Coordinates of C-alpha atoms in Angstrom, one line a residue:
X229 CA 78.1 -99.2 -139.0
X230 CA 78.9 -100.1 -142.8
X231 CA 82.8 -100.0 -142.1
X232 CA 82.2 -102.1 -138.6
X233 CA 80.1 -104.6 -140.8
X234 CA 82.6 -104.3 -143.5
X235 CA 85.3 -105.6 -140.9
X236 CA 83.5 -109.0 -140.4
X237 CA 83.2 -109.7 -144.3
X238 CA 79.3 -108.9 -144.1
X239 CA 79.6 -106.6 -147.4
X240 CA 77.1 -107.0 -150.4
X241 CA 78.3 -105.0 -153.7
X242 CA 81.7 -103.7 -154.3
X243 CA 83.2 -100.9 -157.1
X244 CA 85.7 -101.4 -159.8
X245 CA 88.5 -99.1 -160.4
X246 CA 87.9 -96.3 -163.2
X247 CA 89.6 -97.8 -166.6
X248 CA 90.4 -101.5 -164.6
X249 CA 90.2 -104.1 -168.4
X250 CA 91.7 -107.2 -166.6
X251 CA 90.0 -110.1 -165.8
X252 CA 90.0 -109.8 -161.8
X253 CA 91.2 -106.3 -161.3
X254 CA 91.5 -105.4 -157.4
X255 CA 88.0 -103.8 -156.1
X256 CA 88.5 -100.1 -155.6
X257 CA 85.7 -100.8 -152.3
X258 CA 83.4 -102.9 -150.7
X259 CA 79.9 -102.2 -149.2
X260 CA 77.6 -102.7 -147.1
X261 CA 74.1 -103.2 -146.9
X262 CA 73.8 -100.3 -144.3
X263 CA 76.0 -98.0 -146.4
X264 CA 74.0 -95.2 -148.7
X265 CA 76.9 -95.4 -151.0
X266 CA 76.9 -99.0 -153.2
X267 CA 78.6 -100.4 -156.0
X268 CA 77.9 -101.6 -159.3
X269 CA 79.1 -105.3 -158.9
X270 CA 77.2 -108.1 -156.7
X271 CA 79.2 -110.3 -154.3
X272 CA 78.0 -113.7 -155.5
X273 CA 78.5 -115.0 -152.3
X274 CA 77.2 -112.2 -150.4
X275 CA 79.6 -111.5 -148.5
X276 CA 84.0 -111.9 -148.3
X277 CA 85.5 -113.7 -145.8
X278 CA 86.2 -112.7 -142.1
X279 CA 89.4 -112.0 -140.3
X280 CA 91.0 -115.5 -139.3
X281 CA 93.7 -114.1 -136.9
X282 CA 93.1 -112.0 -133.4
X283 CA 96.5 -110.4 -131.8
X284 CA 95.8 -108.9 -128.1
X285 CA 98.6 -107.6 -126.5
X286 CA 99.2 -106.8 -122.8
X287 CA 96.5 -109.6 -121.7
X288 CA 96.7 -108.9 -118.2
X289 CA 95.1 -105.7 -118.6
X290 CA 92.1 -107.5 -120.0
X291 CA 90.8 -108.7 -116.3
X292 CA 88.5 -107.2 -114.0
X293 CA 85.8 -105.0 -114.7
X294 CA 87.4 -104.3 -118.2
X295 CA 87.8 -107.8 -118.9
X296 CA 84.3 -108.6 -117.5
X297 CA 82.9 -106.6 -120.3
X298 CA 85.2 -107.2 -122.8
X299 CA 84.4 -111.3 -122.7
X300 CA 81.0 -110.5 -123.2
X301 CA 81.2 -108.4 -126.2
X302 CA 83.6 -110.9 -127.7
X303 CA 80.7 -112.8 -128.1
X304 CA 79.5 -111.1 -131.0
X305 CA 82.7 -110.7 -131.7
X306 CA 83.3 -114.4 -132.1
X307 CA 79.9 -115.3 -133.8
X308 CA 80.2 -112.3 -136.5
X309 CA 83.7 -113.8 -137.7
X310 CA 81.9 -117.0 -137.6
X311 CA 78.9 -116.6 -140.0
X312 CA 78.8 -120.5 -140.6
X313 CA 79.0 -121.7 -136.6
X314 CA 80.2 -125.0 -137.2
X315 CA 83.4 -123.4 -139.3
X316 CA 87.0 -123.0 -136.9
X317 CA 87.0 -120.4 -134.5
X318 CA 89.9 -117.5 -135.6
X319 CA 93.0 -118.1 -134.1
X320 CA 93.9 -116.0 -131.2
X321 CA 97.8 -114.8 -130.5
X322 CA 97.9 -113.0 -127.0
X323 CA 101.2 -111.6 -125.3
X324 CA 101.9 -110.4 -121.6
X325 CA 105.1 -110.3 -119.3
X326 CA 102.6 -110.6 -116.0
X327 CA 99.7 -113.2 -116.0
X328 CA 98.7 -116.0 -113.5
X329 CA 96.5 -118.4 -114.6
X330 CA 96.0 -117.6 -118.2
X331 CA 94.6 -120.7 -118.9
X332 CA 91.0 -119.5 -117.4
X333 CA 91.4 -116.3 -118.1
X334 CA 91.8 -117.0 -122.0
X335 CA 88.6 -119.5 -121.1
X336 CA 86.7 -116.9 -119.6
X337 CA 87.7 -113.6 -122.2
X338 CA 87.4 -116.0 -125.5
X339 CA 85.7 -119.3 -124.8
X340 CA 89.0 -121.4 -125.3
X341 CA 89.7 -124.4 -123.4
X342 CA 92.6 -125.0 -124.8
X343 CA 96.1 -122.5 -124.7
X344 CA 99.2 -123.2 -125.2
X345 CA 102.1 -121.4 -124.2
X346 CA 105.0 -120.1 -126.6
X347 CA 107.7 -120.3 -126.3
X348 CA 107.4 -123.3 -124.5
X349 CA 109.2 -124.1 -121.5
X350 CA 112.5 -126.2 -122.1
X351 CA 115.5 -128.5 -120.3
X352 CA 117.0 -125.3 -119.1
X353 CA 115.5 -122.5 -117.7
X354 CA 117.8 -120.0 -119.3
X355 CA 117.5 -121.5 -122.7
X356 CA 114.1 -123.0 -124.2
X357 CA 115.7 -123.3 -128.0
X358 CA 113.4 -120.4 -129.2
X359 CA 115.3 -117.4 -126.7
X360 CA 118.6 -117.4 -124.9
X361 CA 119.2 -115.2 -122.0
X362 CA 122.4 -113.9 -121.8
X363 CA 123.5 -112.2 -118.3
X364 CA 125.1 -108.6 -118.4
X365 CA 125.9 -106.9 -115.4
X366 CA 125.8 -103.8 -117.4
X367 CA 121.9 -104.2 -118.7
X368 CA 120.2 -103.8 -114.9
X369 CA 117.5 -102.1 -112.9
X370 CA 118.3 -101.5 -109.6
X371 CA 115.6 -100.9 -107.2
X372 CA 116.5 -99.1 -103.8
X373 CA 113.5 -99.3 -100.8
X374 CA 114.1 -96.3 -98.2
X375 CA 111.8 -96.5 -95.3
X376 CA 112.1 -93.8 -92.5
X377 CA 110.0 -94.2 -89.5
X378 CA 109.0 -91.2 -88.1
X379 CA 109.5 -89.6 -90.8
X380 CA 106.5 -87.2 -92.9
X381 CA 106.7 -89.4 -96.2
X382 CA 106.4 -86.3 -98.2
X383 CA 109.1 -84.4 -96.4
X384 CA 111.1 -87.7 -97.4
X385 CA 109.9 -87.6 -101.1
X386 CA 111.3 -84.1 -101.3
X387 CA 114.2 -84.8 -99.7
X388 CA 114.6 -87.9 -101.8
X389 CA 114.1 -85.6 -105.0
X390 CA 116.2 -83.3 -104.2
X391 CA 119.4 -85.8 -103.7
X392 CA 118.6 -87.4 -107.4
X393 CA 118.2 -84.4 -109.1
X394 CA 121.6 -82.5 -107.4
X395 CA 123.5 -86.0 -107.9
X396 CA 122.2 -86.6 -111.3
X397 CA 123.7 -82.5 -112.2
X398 CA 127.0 -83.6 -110.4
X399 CA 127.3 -86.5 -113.3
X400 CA 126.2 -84.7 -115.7
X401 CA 128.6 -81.5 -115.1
X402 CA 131.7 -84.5 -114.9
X403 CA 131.0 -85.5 -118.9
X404 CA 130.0 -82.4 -119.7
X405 CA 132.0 -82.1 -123.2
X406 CA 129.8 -85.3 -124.2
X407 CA 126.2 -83.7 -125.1
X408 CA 123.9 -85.7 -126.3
X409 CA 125.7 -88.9 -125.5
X410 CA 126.0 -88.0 -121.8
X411 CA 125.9 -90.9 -119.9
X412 CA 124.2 -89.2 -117.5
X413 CA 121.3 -87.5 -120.0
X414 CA 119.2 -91.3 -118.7
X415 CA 118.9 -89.8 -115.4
X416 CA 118.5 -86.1 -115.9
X417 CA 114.7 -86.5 -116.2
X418 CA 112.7 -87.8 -112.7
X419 CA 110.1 -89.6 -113.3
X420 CA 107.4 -90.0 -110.6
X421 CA 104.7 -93.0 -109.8
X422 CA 101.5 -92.8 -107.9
X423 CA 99.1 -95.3 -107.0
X424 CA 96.2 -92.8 -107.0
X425 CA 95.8 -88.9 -108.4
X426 CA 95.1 -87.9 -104.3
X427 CA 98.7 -88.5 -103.6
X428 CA 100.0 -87.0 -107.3
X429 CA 98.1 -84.5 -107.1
X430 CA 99.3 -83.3 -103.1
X431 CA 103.4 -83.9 -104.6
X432 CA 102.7 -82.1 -107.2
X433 CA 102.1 -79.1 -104.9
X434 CA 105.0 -80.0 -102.6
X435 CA 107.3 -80.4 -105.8
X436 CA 106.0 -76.8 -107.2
X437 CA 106.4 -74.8 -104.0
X438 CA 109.6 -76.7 -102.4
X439 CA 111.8 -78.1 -105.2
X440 CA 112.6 -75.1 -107.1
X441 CA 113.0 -73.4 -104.4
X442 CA 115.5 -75.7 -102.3
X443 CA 116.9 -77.2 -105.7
X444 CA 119.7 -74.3 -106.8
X445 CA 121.3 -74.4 -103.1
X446 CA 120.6 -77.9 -102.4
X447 CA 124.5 -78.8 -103.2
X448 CA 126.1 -76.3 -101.3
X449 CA 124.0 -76.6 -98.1
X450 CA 124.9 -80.3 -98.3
X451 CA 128.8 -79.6 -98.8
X452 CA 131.8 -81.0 -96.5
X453 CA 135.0 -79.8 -95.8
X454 CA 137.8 -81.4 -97.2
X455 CA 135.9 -84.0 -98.7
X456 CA 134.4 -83.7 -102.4
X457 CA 130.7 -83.0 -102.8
X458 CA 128.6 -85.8 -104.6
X459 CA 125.6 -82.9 -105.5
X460 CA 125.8 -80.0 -107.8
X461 CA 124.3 -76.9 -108.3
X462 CA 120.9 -77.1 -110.1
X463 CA 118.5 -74.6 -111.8
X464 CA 114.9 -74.2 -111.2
X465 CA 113.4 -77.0 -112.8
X466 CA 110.4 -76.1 -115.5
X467 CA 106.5 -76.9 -113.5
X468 CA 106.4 -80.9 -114.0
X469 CA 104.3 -82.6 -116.6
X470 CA 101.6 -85.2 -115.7
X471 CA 100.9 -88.1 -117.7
X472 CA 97.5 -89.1 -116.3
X473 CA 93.9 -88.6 -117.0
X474 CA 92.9 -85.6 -116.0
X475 CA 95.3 -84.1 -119.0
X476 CA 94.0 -84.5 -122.9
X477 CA 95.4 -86.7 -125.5
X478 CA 97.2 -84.0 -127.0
X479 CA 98.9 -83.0 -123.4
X480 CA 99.6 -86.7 -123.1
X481 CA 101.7 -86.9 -126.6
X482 CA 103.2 -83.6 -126.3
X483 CA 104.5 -85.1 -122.9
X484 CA 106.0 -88.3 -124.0
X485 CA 108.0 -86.1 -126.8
X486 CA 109.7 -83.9 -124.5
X487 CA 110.7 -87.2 -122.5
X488 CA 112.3 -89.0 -125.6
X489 CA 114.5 -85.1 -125.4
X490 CA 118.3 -85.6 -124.8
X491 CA 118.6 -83.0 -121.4
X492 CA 121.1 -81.2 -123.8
X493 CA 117.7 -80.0 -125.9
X494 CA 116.6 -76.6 -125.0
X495 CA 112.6 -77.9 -124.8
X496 CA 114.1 -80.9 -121.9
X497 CA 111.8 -82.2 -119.7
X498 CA 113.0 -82.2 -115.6
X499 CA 109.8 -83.7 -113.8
X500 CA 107.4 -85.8 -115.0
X501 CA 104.6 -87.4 -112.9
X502 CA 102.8 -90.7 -113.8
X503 CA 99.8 -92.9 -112.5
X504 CA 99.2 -96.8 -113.8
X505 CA 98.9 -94.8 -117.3
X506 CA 102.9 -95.8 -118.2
X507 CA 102.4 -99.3 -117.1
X508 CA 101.9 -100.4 -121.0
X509 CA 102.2 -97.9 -124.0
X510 CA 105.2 -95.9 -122.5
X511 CA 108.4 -97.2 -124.5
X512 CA 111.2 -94.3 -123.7
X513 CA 114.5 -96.0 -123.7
X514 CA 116.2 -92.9 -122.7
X515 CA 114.5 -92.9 -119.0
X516 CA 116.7 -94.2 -116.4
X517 CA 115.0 -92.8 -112.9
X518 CA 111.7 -93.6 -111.1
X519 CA 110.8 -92.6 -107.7
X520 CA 107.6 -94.6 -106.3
X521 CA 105.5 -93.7 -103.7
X522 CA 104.2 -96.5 -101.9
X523 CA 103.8 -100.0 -103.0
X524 CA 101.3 -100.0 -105.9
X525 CA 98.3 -102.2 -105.5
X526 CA 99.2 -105.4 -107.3
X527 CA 103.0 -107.4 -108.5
X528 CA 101.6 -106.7 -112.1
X529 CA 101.4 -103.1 -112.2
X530 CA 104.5 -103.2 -109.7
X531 CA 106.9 -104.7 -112.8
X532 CA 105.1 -103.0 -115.6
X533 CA 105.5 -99.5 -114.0
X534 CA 109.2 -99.7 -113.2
X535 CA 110.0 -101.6 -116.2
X536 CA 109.5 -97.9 -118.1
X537 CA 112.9 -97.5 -116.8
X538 CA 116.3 -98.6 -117.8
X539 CA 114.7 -100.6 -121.1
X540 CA 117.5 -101.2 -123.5
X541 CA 117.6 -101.8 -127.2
X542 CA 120.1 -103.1 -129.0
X543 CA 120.2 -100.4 -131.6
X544 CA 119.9 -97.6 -129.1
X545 CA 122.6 -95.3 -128.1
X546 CA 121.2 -95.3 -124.3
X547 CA 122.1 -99.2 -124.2
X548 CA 124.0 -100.5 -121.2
X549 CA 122.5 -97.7 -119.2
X550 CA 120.9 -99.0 -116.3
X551 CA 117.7 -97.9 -114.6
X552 CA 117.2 -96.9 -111.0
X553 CA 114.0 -97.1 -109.1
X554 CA 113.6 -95.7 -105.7
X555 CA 110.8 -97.2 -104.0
X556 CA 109.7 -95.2 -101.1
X557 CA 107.7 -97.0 -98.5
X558 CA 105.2 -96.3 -95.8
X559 CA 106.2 -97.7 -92.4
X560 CA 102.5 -97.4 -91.2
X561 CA 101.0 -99.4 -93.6
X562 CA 101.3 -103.1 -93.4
X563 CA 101.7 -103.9 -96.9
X564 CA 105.0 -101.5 -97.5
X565 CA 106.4 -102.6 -94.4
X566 CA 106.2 -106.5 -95.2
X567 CA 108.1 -105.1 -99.0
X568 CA 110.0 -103.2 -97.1
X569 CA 111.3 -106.0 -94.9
X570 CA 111.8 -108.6 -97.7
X571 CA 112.8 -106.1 -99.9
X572 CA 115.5 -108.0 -101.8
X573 CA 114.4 -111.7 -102.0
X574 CA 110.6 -109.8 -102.8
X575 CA 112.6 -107.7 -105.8
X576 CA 114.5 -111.6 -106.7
X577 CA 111.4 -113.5 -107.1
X578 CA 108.9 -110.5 -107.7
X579 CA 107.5 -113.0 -110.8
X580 CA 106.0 -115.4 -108.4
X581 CA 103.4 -113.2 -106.9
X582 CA 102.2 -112.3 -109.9
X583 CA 98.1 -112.0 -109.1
X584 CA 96.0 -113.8 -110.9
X585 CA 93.7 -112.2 -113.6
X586 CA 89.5 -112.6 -113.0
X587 CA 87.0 -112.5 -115.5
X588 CA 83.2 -113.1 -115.2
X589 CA 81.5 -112.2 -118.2
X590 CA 78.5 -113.4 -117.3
X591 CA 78.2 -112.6 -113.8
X592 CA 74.6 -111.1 -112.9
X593 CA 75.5 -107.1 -112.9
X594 CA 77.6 -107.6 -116.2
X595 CA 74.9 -109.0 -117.7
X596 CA 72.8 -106.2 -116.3
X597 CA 75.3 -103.3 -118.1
X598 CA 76.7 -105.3 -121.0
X599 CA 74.0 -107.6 -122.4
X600 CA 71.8 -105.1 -124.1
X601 CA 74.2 -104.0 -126.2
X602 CA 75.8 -107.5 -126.9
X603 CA 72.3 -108.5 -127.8
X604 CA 71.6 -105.5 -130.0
X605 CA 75.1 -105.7 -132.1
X606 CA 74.5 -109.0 -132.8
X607 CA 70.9 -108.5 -134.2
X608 CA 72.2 -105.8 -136.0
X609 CA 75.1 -107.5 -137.8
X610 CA 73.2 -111.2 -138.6
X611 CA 70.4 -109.7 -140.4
X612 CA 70.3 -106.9 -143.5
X613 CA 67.5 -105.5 -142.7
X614 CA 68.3 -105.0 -139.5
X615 CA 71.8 -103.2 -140.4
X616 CA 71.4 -99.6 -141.3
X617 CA 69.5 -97.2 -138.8
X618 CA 66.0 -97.1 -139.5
X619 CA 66.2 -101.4 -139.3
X620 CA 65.5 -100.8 -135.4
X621 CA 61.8 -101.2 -136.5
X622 CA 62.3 -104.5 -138.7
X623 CA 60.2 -106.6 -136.5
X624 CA 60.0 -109.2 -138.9
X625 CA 63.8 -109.9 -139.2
X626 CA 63.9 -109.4 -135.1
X627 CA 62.0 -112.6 -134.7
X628 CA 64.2 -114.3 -137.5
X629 CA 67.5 -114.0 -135.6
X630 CA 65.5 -114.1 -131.9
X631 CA 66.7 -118.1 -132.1
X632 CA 70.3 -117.4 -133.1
X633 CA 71.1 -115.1 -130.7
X634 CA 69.8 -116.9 -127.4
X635 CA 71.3 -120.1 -128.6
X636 CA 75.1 -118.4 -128.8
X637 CA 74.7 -116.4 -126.3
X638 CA 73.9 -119.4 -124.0
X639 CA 76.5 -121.5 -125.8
X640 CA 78.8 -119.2 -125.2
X641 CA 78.2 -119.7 -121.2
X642 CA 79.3 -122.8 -121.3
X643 CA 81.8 -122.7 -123.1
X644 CA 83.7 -119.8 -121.1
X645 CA 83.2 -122.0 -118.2
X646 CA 80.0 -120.1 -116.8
X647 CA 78.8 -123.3 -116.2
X648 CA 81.0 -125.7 -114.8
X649 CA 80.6 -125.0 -111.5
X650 CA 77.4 -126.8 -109.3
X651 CA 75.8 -122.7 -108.6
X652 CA 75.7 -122.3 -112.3
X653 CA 74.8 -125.5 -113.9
X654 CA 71.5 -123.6 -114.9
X655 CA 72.9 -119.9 -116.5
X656 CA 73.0 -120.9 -119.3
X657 CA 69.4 -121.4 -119.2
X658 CA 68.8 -118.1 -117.8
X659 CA 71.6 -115.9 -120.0
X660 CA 69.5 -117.2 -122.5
X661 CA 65.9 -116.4 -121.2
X662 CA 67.6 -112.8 -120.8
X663 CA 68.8 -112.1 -123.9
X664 CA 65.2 -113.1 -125.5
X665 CA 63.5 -111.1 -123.1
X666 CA 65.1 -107.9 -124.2
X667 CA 64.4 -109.2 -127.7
X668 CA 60.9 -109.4 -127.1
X669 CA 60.6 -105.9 -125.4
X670 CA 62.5 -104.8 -128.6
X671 CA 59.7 -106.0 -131.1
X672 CA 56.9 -105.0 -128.9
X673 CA 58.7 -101.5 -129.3
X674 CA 58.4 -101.9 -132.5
X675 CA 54.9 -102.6 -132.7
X676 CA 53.8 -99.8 -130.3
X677 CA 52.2 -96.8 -132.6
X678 CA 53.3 -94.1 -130.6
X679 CA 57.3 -95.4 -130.8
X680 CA 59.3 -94.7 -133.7
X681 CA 63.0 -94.9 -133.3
X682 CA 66.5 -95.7 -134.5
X683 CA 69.7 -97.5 -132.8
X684 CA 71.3 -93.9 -131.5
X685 CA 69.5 -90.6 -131.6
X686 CA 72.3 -88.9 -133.0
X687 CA 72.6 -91.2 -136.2
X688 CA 72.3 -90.4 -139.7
X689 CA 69.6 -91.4 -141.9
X690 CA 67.2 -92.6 -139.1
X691 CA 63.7 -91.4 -138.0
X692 CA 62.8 -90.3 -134.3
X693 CA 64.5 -91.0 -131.0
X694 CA 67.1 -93.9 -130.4
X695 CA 66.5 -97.3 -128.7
X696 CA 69.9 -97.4 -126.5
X697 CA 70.7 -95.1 -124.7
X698 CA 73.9 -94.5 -121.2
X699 CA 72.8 -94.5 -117.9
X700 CA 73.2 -90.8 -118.0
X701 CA 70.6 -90.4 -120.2
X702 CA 67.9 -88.1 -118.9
X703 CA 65.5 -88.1 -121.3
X704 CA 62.3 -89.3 -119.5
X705 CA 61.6 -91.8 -122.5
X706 CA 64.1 -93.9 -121.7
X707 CA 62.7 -94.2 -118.4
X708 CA 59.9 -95.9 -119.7
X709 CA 58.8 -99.5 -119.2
X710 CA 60.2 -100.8 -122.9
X711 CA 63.2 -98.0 -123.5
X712 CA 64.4 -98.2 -119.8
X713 CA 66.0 -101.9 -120.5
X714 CA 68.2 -100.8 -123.8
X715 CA 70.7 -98.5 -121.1
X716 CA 74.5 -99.0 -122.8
X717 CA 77.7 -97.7 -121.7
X718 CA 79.6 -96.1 -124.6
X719 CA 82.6 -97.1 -122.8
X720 CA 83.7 -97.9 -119.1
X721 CA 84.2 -94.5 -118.4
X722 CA 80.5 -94.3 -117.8
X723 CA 79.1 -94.1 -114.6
X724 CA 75.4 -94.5 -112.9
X725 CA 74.3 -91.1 -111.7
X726 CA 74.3 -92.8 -107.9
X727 CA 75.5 -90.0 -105.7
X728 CA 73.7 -86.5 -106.6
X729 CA 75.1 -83.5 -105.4
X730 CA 73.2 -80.5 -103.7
X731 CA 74.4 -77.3 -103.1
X732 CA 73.2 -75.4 -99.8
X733 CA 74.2 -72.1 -99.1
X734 CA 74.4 -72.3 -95.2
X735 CA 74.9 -69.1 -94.7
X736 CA 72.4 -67.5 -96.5
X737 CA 69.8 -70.2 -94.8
X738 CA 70.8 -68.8 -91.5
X739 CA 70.1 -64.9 -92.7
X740 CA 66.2 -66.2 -94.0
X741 CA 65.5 -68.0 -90.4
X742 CA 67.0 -64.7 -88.5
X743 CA 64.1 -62.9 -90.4

């Protein structure tokens, strides 16, 4: 907590180096007022000043549940790096290649009414003075739909793997002498999407049990007389690697190494299969081939998937090696069919149907699963006493920052546009009668005789249990009247405990009635 409160300037006492003699030497460390450790000087102000500047990349991601979340936590974000409310807000610098309507979703995530976008639109469309696009024939990705009615769309995956792989070989065998600078090496290494782990996980299976096994004489049972054979002769590819989440970090890294391998390194990676993980964060110049399955669920995660393909940099020796993306599409469903059928003017224009982002921090469940903690952070950080673990009990400085908090937290409403609309002209009303009623549960907490408690139960330097706690949390305090209203998610990877599971040995309930 002293390091998070550290971050927003709210530090009381720093240190001097060892042996500093000028007149300002540089502080060797700042502190906090929850932090055991202190220094021996004073901030005369009380505290430094709080970071002016926010950078958020990849803004589309911040939308949905996620985003739902995140704009409410951004408002003790926003009021902890404004200490003094009527000072500027911190200017906010947020980059994306796929957003629709960022205007309210930059309204809803961070309260701004204003955005502008940069670089700004000029006279021409290729040229708005700040970037130039230059057309190169050579710098492409060219996406390839194959639909076969009739057809088992696994038996046509396969199929379609097993083409890539023998064709890539073929290339690969023509330039051998080359090595490392192959120009083939970009699409030695398949790399396969999924909308869902269901369908990645049934390939996978397929792609363990078929591929090696039809891979080595795929090129000679597809050989023609008297004409030359476009497929060559291919080992037994290594068990593909996954980059999902059902693998650890350290899976994950180890992964993305072996992809950034030349196919002329011994440790080469053949197969890899992805989910919506590579959309952002997957920057591998040397990939050149994607095989999708189906047509993923929005535009957005469409062109960030297959733009992990065929990326060029102009100091990379992959340059002017274009990426290929096989889309393979599932006549039975509606939606593939309709991609299927405008498959080029789709691919052309793919830009324009770019879905637009949602965000409603303070819609009534959010509230329900973010708001405690919001409320609790913000205490937390606005008053000293309230700051280091044991300060859960402070019910004196509780009621002193009970004001501050409903009245941002209800300004906040309106000014993320919670309330423009006729339903919610009164929220901001009721955000705000919220967040003082968990207040008020708080200090009578703190006043019961029985209850003595800390933030978390597993921090450091407090005494008894904790006040939050996650909705898995079994401890039958928390299901009381006053703890049961502090439940948290330590991330959005928590879930309610909402469908229990019973095992029931059928079997041996049918031996106990025979008796």
């Amino acid at each position: 907590m002293g390091k998070t409160s550290a971050l927003f300037g709210n530090v009381t006492s720093y240190q001097l180096p060892r042996g500093a003699t000028a007149v300002q030497p540089e502080p060797a460390g700042f502190w906090g007022p929850a932090e055991s450790e202190s220094g021996s000087h004073q901030l005369e102000a009380g505290r430094r000043l709080p970071p002016e500047l926010i950078i958020q990349d990849e803004l589309h991601l911040i939308s949905g549940p996620l985003g739902t979340l995140a704009g409410l936590y951004e408002t003790t974000i926003d009021r902890l790096m404004r200490p003094d409310p009527s000072s500027p807000p911190p200017k906010i610098i947020a980059s994306t290649a796929t957003v629709r309507r960022a205007g309210a979703q930059i309204q809803a995530l961070f309260a701004r009414r204003q955005s502008r976008v940069f670089p700004p639109p000029g006279p021409e469309r290729g040229d708005n003075f700040f970037s130039r696009t230059e057309p190169d024939p050579d710098q492409a990705r060219l996406y390839v739909g194959l639909c076969a009615p009739g057809r088992n769309l696994k038996g046509v995956l396969l199929r379609s793997d097993l083409a890539l792989m023998a064709a890539a070989q073929k290339a690969w065998d023509d330039h051998k002498g080359m090595g490392a600078a192959n120009p083939a090496d970009p699409y030695m290494t398949l790399l396969g999407y999924f909308s869902n782990l269901k369908e990645l996980g049934v390939t996978r299976s397929i792609l363990e049990d078929e591929l090696g096994a039809q891979l080595p004489a795929f090129a000679g049972n597809r050989a023609i007389e008297g004409a030359a054979n476009p497929f060559a002769s291919r080992g037994r590819p290594e068990a593909p690697h996954e980059l999902t989440s059902r693998v650890n970090t350290a899976e994950i890294s180890r992964t993305k190494e072996l992809l950034s391998r030349p196919y002329a390194d011994r440790e080469h990676l053949d197969v890899a299969l992805a989910t919506n993980m590579i959309s952002v964060g997957l920057d591998i110049s040397r990939l050149g081939l994607m095989v999708v399955l189906n047509q993923p669920k929005t535009a957005a995660e469409y062109i960030q998937a297959t733009s992990r393909v065929g990326r060029q940099l102009d100091n990379d020796p992959a340059r002017n090696k274009p990426g290929l993306v096989l889309v393979l599409l599932n006549p039975n469903r509606p939606r593939d069919r309709s991609h299927y059928e405008l498959f080029p003017y789709w691919h052309q224009t793919f830009y324009r149907h770019v879905e637009a982002t949602s965000c409603t921090p303070f819609a009534s469940r959010a509230l329900d699963r973010g708001l405690p903690g919001v409320v609790v952070a913000m205490a937390r950080h606005l008053h000293p006493s309230l700051t280091p673990p044991s300060g859960a009990m402070a019910a004196e400085a509780l009621q002193q920052v009970q004001d501050t908090i409903a009245e941002t937290i209800s300004q906040r409403c309106v000014d993320a546009g919670a309330a423009d609309e006729g339903l919610g002209e009164h929220q901001p009303q009721l955000v705000a009668a919220q967040a003082r009623g968990l207040l008020q549960e708080w200090w009578k907490l703190t006043q019961a005789r029985e209850s003595t408690f800390q933030y978390w139960s597993h921090e450091p330097g407090g005494k008894g249990g904790g006040l939050l706690h996650t909705p898995l949390d079994e401890d039958q305090r928390f299901q009381s009247e006053g703890f049961q209203h502090f439940s948290t998610n330590w991330s959005l990877r928590d879930v309610e405990p909402v469908a229990p599971i019973r095992l029931v040995n059928f079997g041996q309930q049918f031996d106990d009635e025979e008796d």
